[in-house]
mmCIF file of C-alpha atoms and ligand atoms in Angstrom:
data_model
loop_
_atom_site.group_PDB
_atom_site.id
_atom_site.type_symbol
_atom_site.label_atom_id
_atom_site.label_comp_id
_atom_site.label_asym_id
_atom_site.label_seq_id
_atom_site.Cartn_x
_atom_site.Cartn_y
_atom_site.Cartn_z
ATOM 1 C CA MET A 242 95.856 -22.288 -177.513
ATOM 2 C CA ASP A 243 95.238 -19.162 -175.518
ATOM 3 C CA ASP A 244 97.866 -16.524 -176.213
ATOM 4 C CA GLU A 245 98.726 -16.133 -172.631
ATOM 5 C CA TRP A 246 99.740 -19.821 -172.487
ATOM 6 C CA ALA A 247 101.987 -19.491 -175.485
ATOM 7 C CA THR A 248 104.292 -17.183 -173.631
ATOM 8 C CA PRO A 249 107.129 -18.959 -171.739
ATOM 9 C CA THR A 250 106.067 -17.614 -168.334
ATOM 10 C CA PHE A 251 102.945 -18.784 -166.755
ATOM 11 C CA ALA A 252 100.047 -16.390 -166.060
ATOM 12 C CA PHE A 253 100.277 -16.861 -162.313
ATOM 13 C CA HIS A 254 99.848 -13.327 -161.169
ATOM 14 C CA GLY A 255 97.038 -12.738 -158.689
ATOM 15 C CA LEU A 256 96.912 -16.339 -157.530
ATOM 16 C CA ASP A 257 97.251 -16.391 -153.758
ATOM 17 C CA TYR A 258 99.518 -19.480 -153.533
ATOM 18 C CA ILE A 259 102.172 -18.249 -155.915
ATOM 19 C CA PRO A 260 105.182 -16.928 -154.022
ATOM 20 C CA SER A 261 105.651 -13.210 -154.556
ATOM 21 C CA GLY A 262 108.360 -12.483 -157.200
ATOM 22 C CA TYR A 263 108.088 -15.985 -158.774
ATOM 23 C CA SER A 264 109.244 -15.883 -162.378
ATOM 24 C CA GLY A 265 110.024 -19.459 -163.400
ATOM 25 C CA ILE A 266 108.965 -20.981 -166.693
ATOM 26 C CA LEU A 267 107.528 -24.137 -165.102
ATOM 27 C CA ALA A 268 104.626 -23.902 -162.686
ATOM 28 C CA PRO A 269 105.880 -23.639 -159.119
ATOM 29 C CA TYR A 270 105.707 -26.664 -156.896
ATOM 30 C CA ILE A 271 103.581 -25.751 -153.838
ATOM 31 C CA GLU A 272 103.156 -28.541 -151.464
ATOM 32 C CA THR A 273 99.855 -29.513 -149.797
ATOM 33 C CA GLY A 274 100.323 -29.984 -146.089
ATOM 34 C CA PRO A 275 99.631 -33.112 -143.924
ATOM 35 C CA GLY A 276 96.400 -31.775 -142.445
ATOM 36 C CA THR A 277 94.911 -31.233 -145.859
ATOM 37 C CA MET A 278 96.283 -34.626 -146.983
ATOM 38 C CA ARG A 279 94.401 -36.415 -144.134
ATOM 39 C CA ALA A 280 91.230 -34.445 -144.845
ATOM 40 C CA ALA A 281 91.534 -35.349 -148.551
ATOM 41 C CA ALA A 282 91.840 -39.067 -147.574
ATOM 42 C CA THR A 283 88.681 -38.792 -145.523
ATOM 43 C CA LEU A 284 86.726 -36.834 -148.207
ATOM 44 C CA MET A 285 87.726 -39.382 -150.855
ATOM 45 C CA ARG A 286 86.719 -42.122 -148.368
ATOM 46 C CA LEU A 287 90.042 -43.802 -148.664
ATOM 47 C CA ASP A 288 90.480 -44.084 -144.898
ATOM 48 C CA LEU A 289 87.483 -46.244 -144.121
ATOM 49 C CA ILE A 290 88.580 -48.996 -141.714
ATOM 50 C CA PRO A 291 87.475 -52.270 -143.268
ATOM 51 C CA THR A 292 84.901 -54.261 -141.346
ATOM 52 C CA ALA A 293 82.971 -57.427 -142.169
ATOM 53 C CA ILE A 294 80.414 -55.114 -143.818
ATOM 54 C CA THR A 295 82.899 -52.941 -145.711
ATOM 55 C CA PRO A 296 85.741 -55.292 -146.738
ATOM 56 C CA PRO A 297 89.008 -53.652 -147.800
ATOM 57 C CA ASP A 298 88.978 -52.415 -151.327
ATOM 58 C CA PRO A 299 92.175 -53.616 -152.946
ATOM 59 C CA LEU A 300 91.287 -51.614 -156.010
ATOM 60 C CA SER A 301 92.254 -48.116 -154.804
ATOM 61 C CA VAL A 302 94.901 -46.470 -156.933
ATOM 62 C CA VAL A 303 95.380 -42.778 -156.302
ATOM 63 C CA CYS A 304 96.863 -40.401 -158.937
ATOM 64 C CA ASP A 305 98.246 -36.959 -157.997
ATOM 65 C CA LEU A 306 97.880 -34.875 -161.155
ATOM 66 C CA GLY A 307 100.846 -32.516 -160.749
ATOM 67 C CA CYS A 308 102.579 -34.415 -157.920
ATOM 68 C CA GLY A 309 105.790 -32.426 -157.512
ATOM 69 C CA ASP A 310 108.345 -34.405 -155.461
ATOM 70 C CA GLY A 311 105.616 -36.811 -154.423
ATOM 71 C CA ASP A 312 105.490 -35.729 -150.811
ATOM 72 C CA PHE A 313 101.692 -35.371 -150.794
ATOM 73 C CA LEU A 314 100.999 -38.681 -152.595
ATOM 74 C CA ILE A 315 103.544 -40.729 -150.635
ATOM 75 C CA GLY A 316 102.192 -39.256 -147.397
ATOM 76 C CA LEU A 317 98.629 -40.034 -148.416
ATOM 77 C CA LEU A 318 99.431 -43.653 -149.318
ATOM 78 C CA ALA A 319 101.349 -44.164 -146.056
ATOM 79 C CA HIS A 320 98.480 -42.671 -143.983
ATOM 80 C CA VAL A 321 95.740 -44.730 -145.702
ATOM 81 C CA ASN A 322 97.682 -47.963 -145.717
ATOM 82 C CA ARG A 323 98.619 -47.518 -142.032
ATOM 83 C CA ILE A 324 95.089 -46.764 -140.688
ATOM 84 C CA THR A 325 93.299 -49.253 -142.923
ATOM 85 C CA HIS A 326 95.773 -52.090 -142.064
ATOM 86 C CA THR A 327 96.242 -53.090 -145.730
ATOM 87 C CA THR A 328 98.543 -55.964 -146.544
ATOM 88 C CA GLN A 329 101.125 -55.837 -149.274
ATOM 89 C CA ALA A 330 98.520 -57.329 -151.639
ATOM 90 C CA THR A 331 95.768 -54.903 -150.759
ATOM 91 C CA ALA A 332 97.824 -51.731 -150.233
ATOM 92 C CA VAL A 333 96.592 -48.575 -151.916
ATOM 93 C CA ARG A 334 98.980 -47.718 -154.820
ATOM 94 C CA GLY A 335 99.785 -44.473 -156.481
ATOM 95 C CA VAL A 336 100.444 -42.863 -159.832
ATOM 96 C CA GLY A 337 102.240 -39.510 -159.794
ATOM 97 C CA VAL A 338 102.312 -37.243 -162.846
ATOM 98 C CA ASP A 339 104.468 -34.179 -163.240
ATOM 99 C CA TYR A 340 106.365 -32.547 -166.068
ATOM 100 C CA ASN A 341 109.255 -31.577 -163.975
ATOM 101 C CA ALA A 342 111.719 -34.475 -164.415
ATOM 102 C CA GLU A 343 113.813 -33.364 -161.417
ATOM 103 C CA LEU A 344 110.822 -33.508 -159.108
ATOM 104 C CA ILE A 345 109.850 -36.910 -160.503
ATOM 105 C CA LYS A 346 113.442 -38.174 -159.863
ATOM 106 C CA THR A 347 113.204 -37.038 -156.195
ATOM 107 C CA ALA A 348 109.693 -38.574 -155.872
ATOM 108 C CA THR A 349 110.988 -41.952 -157.124
ATOM 109 C CA LEU A 350 113.685 -42.003 -154.490
ATOM 110 C CA ASN A 351 111.286 -40.775 -151.779
ATOM 111 C CA ALA A 352 108.710 -43.475 -152.533
ATOM 112 C CA LEU A 353 111.415 -46.180 -152.457
ATOM 113 C CA SER A 354 112.583 -45.141 -149.052
ATOM 114 C CA ALA A 355 109.026 -44.845 -147.764
ATOM 115 C CA GLY A 356 108.161 -48.278 -149.178
ATOM 116 C CA GLU A 357 105.094 -47.077 -151.040
ATOM 117 C CA ARG A 358 104.188 -48.436 -154.557
ATOM 118 C CA VAL A 359 103.936 -45.569 -156.968
ATOM 119 C CA ARG A 360 104.326 -45.363 -160.739
ATOM 120 C CA TRP A 361 105.840 -41.991 -161.674
ATOM 121 C CA LEU A 362 105.238 -40.376 -165.027
ATOM 122 C CA THR A 363 107.115 -37.372 -166.368
ATOM 123 C CA TYR A 364 104.300 -35.982 -168.516
ATOM 124 C CA ASP A 365 102.872 -32.588 -169.512
ATOM 125 C CA PHE A 366 99.082 -32.882 -169.136
ATOM 126 C CA ASN A 367 98.596 -29.439 -170.676
ATOM 127 C CA GLU A 368 99.797 -30.866 -173.925
ATOM 128 C CA ASP A 369 98.404 -34.404 -173.262
ATOM 129 C CA ARG A 370 100.094 -35.934 -176.264
ATOM 130 C CA ASP A 371 99.797 -39.542 -175.090
ATOM 131 C CA ASP A 372 96.197 -39.975 -173.884
ATOM 132 C CA LEU A 373 96.693 -39.599 -170.143
ATOM 133 C CA ALA A 374 93.060 -40.596 -169.412
ATOM 134 C CA GLY A 375 93.751 -43.927 -171.207
ATOM 135 C CA GLN A 376 96.983 -44.356 -169.269
ATOM 136 C CA LEU A 377 95.182 -43.807 -165.981
ATOM 137 C CA ALA A 378 92.532 -46.331 -166.958
ATOM 138 C CA ARG A 379 95.259 -48.939 -167.762
ATOM 139 C CA GLN A 380 96.847 -48.214 -164.383
ATOM 140 C CA HIS A 381 93.362 -48.865 -162.793
ATOM 141 C CA VAL A 382 93.411 -45.401 -161.192
ATOM 142 C CA THR A 383 90.279 -44.982 -158.941
ATOM 143 C CA HIS A 384 90.970 -41.461 -157.400
ATOM 144 C CA VAL A 385 92.658 -38.339 -158.751
ATOM 145 C CA PHE A 386 93.891 -35.569 -156.545
ATOM 146 C CA VAL A 387 94.289 -32.162 -158.210
ATOM 147 C CA TYR A 388 95.909 -28.962 -156.992
ATOM 148 C CA LEU A 389 96.141 -26.815 -160.116
ATOM 149 C CA VAL A 390 95.499 -23.245 -160.998
ATOM 150 C CA PRO A 391 92.119 -22.308 -162.618
ATOM 151 C CA LYS A 392 93.692 -21.734 -166.032
ATOM 152 C CA GLN A 393 94.993 -25.239 -166.065
ATOM 153 C CA LEU A 394 91.715 -26.713 -164.869
ATOM 154 C CA ALA A 395 90.060 -24.901 -167.771
ATOM 155 C CA LEU A 396 92.336 -26.185 -170.467
ATOM 156 C CA ARG A 397 90.632 -28.471 -172.933
ATOM 157 C CA THR A 398 93.167 -31.248 -172.242
ATOM 158 C CA VAL A 399 92.848 -31.151 -168.459
ATOM 159 C CA ARG A 400 89.041 -30.856 -168.783
ATOM 160 C CA GLY A 401 88.965 -33.857 -171.048
ATOM 161 C CA ILE A 402 91.165 -35.927 -168.683
ATOM 162 C CA LEU A 403 89.148 -35.056 -165.575
ATOM 163 C CA THR A 404 85.709 -35.382 -167.241
ATOM 164 C CA GLN A 405 86.483 -38.710 -168.859
ATOM 165 C CA PHE A 406 87.852 -40.052 -165.598
ATOM 166 C CA CYS A 407 84.835 -38.870 -163.632
ATOM 167 C CA GLU A 408 82.387 -40.232 -166.120
ATOM 168 C CA GLY A 409 84.083 -43.568 -165.886
ATOM 169 C CA GLY A 410 83.236 -43.784 -162.219
ATOM 170 C CA GLY A 411 86.449 -42.284 -160.777
ATOM 171 C CA VAL A 412 86.631 -39.902 -157.826
ATOM 172 C CA VAL A 413 88.242 -36.521 -158.339
ATOM 173 C CA CYS A 414 89.331 -34.417 -155.360
ATOM 174 C CA CYS A 415 90.345 -30.797 -156.018
ATOM 175 C CA HIS A 416 92.199 -28.545 -153.596
ATOM 176 C CA LYS A 417 91.773 -24.734 -153.609
ATOM 177 C CA PHE A 418 90.565 -24.355 -157.188
ATOM 178 C CA GLN A 419 87.546 -26.124 -158.641
ATOM 179 C CA PRO A 420 86.663 -26.952 -162.202
ATOM 180 C CA ASP A 421 83.317 -25.458 -163.220
ATOM 181 C CA TYR A 422 82.490 -28.342 -165.554
ATOM 182 C CA LEU A 423 82.189 -31.025 -162.842
ATOM 183 C CA THR A 424 79.372 -31.109 -160.224
ATOM 184 C CA ALA A 425 80.530 -31.118 -156.617
ATOM 185 C CA THR A 426 79.479 -34.187 -154.533
ATOM 186 C CA ARG A 427 80.857 -33.270 -151.119
ATOM 187 C CA ARG A 428 83.246 -30.740 -149.687
ATOM 188 C CA ASP A 429 85.516 -29.906 -146.773
ATOM 189 C CA THR A 430 85.272 -26.185 -146.612
ATOM 190 C CA LEU A 431 87.835 -25.698 -143.891
ATOM 191 C CA MET A 432 90.489 -27.532 -145.856
ATOM 192 C CA ASP A 433 89.320 -26.179 -149.207
ATOM 193 C CA LEU A 434 88.667 -29.582 -150.701
ATOM 194 C CA VAL A 435 85.887 -30.636 -153.072
ATOM 195 C CA VAL A 436 85.128 -34.164 -154.304
ATOM 196 C CA TYR A 437 83.463 -34.961 -157.558
ATOM 197 C CA GLU A 438 82.002 -38.445 -157.858
ATOM 198 C CA MET A 439 79.337 -39.133 -160.506
ATOM 199 C CA ALA A 440 76.487 -41.536 -160.368
ATOM 200 C CA ALA A 441 77.112 -44.018 -163.222
ATOM 201 C CA GLY A 442 75.847 -42.948 -166.598
ATOM 202 C CA LEU A 443 75.165 -39.305 -165.815
ATOM 203 C CA PRO A 444 76.701 -36.784 -168.213
ATOM 204 C CA THR A 445 78.927 -34.150 -166.729
ATOM 205 C CA ARG A 446 78.219 -30.431 -167.105
ATOM 206 C CA GLY A 447 81.064 -29.985 -169.645
ATOM 207 C CA ALA A 448 79.546 -31.769 -172.640
ATOM 208 C CA ASP A 449 82.109 -30.577 -175.215
ATOM 209 C CA ARG A 450 85.288 -32.387 -174.456
ATOM 210 C CA GLY A 451 86.516 -32.571 -178.024
ATOM 211 C CA PRO A 452 87.232 -35.627 -180.151
ATOM 212 C CA GLY A 453 88.624 -38.788 -178.642
ATOM 213 C CA PHE A 454 86.930 -38.487 -175.253
ATOM 214 C CA GLU A 455 84.352 -41.216 -175.276
ATOM 215 C CA GLY A 456 84.731 -41.879 -171.588
ATOM 216 C CA LEU A 457 85.272 -45.162 -169.826
ATOM 217 C CA ARG A 458 81.882 -46.511 -168.937
ATOM 218 C CA LYS A 459 81.158 -47.756 -165.429
ATOM 219 C CA SER A 460 80.479 -51.191 -166.987
ATOM 220 C CA GLU A 461 84.016 -51.237 -168.374
ATOM 221 C CA ILE A 462 85.458 -50.450 -164.975
ATOM 222 C CA LEU A 463 83.341 -53.172 -163.409
ATOM 223 C CA ALA A 464 84.423 -55.624 -166.117
ATOM 224 C CA SER A 465 88.064 -54.739 -165.368
ATOM 225 C CA GLN A 466 87.467 -55.238 -161.648
ATOM 226 C CA SER A 467 85.795 -58.502 -162.297
ATOM 227 C CA ASP A 468 88.767 -59.665 -164.439
ATOM 228 C CA ARG A 469 90.907 -59.083 -161.432
ATOM 229 C CA GLY A 470 88.546 -60.983 -159.091
ATOM 230 C CA ILE A 471 87.544 -57.888 -157.206
ATOM 231 C CA VAL A 472 83.858 -57.553 -157.952
ATOM 232 C CA LYS A 473 81.666 -60.476 -156.952
HETATM 233 C C1 SAM B 75 100.570 -26.615 -156.792
HETATM 234 S S1 SAM B 75 101.702 -27.943 -157.062
HETATM 235 C C2 SAM B 75 100.856 -29.290 -156.249
HETATM 236 C C3 SAM B 75 101.797 -30.377 -155.793
HETATM 237 C C4 SAM B 75 101.125 -31.587 -155.091
HETATM 238 N N1 SAM B 75 100.050 -32.065 -155.874
HETATM 239 C C5 SAM B 75 100.648 -31.223 -153.715
HETATM 240 O O1 SAM B 75 99.376 -30.961 -153.589
HETATM 241 O O2 SAM B 75 101.458 -31.062 -152.800
HETATM 242 C C6 SAM B 75 101.396 -28.202 -158.822
HETATM 243 C C7 SAM B 75 102.320 -29.168 -159.445
HETATM 244 O O3 SAM B 75 101.837 -29.413 -160.796
HETATM 245 C C8 SAM B 75 102.960 -29.485 -161.667
HETATM 246 N N2 SAM B 75 102.512 -29.116 -162.993
HETATM 247 C C9 SAM B 75 102.035 -27.914 -163.378
HETATM 248 N N3 SAM B 75 101.727 -27.874 -164.662
HETATM 249 C C10 SAM B 75 101.925 -29.098 -165.088
HETATM 250 C C11 SAM B 75 101.737 -29.763 -166.394
HETATM 251 N N4 SAM B 75 101.283 -29.053 -167.447
HETATM 252 N N5 SAM B 75 102.066 -31.073 -166.554
HETATM 253 C C12 SAM B 75 102.536 -31.730 -165.478
HETATM 254 N N6 SAM B 75 102.695 -31.256 -164.233
HETATM 255 C C13 SAM B 75 102.404 -29.930 -164.050
HETATM 256 C C14 SAM B 75 103.960 -28.560 -161.054
HETATM 257 O O4 SAM B 75 105.285 -28.970 -161.500
HETATM 258 C C15 SAM B 75 103.765 -28.735 -159.559
HETATM 259 O O5 SAM B 75 104.579 -29.729 -159.035
#
């Protein structure tokens, strides 16, 4: 591991979103606002109103990688479910991941009172000791939202998780900082959002993801959708 990461304090200096004077050991929780949340929903194409031609996609499960107290994720789910008129059976669900147990505790309570279905994981994806990409696949996650600093995006673990997810047909949306190992598909420059969505079977730019990252193939995702009666 990079020496800088071995020190208890994060190498946050010089990053514009870090509050001046911040000296905590855990990364600070900086919330993404509602305007950016709505723009992210649009860029990820989660807010398409179903029609006869585009029926509702009951598959969508959105993960916020580094979710803090869940405000962004809960707001996103509420927004999408409201405007796409989902039913309880077709509602977009969430998976929130953060290593700060206090924030996850708050997120759990907030989701309950908001009535949104979210699975919360207290988990350190920098260490990634328990195959997060595999866990996301088992939760049928289709979209991952990421607001992390460049050093985290560059970590082998985070790179492996995002690359494997993207190669499996998932949609990644990054706010403010972008990974240089994924190829951008579309962007919202005003809101500083970039989406990465791969055509099935194409390799990502970051070929070296280390052992254990075989990637979930599009066919496996389709098979899993078919098992659940989603793909005709
Ligand atoms: C910039 S905040 C983004 C919060 C939320 N996604 C949003 O957009 O409002 C980054 C979050 O990532 C979490 N985080 C940072 N490093 C992490 C790690 N190694 N494992 C899990 N969570 C982490 C922090 O606790 C913080 O809540």
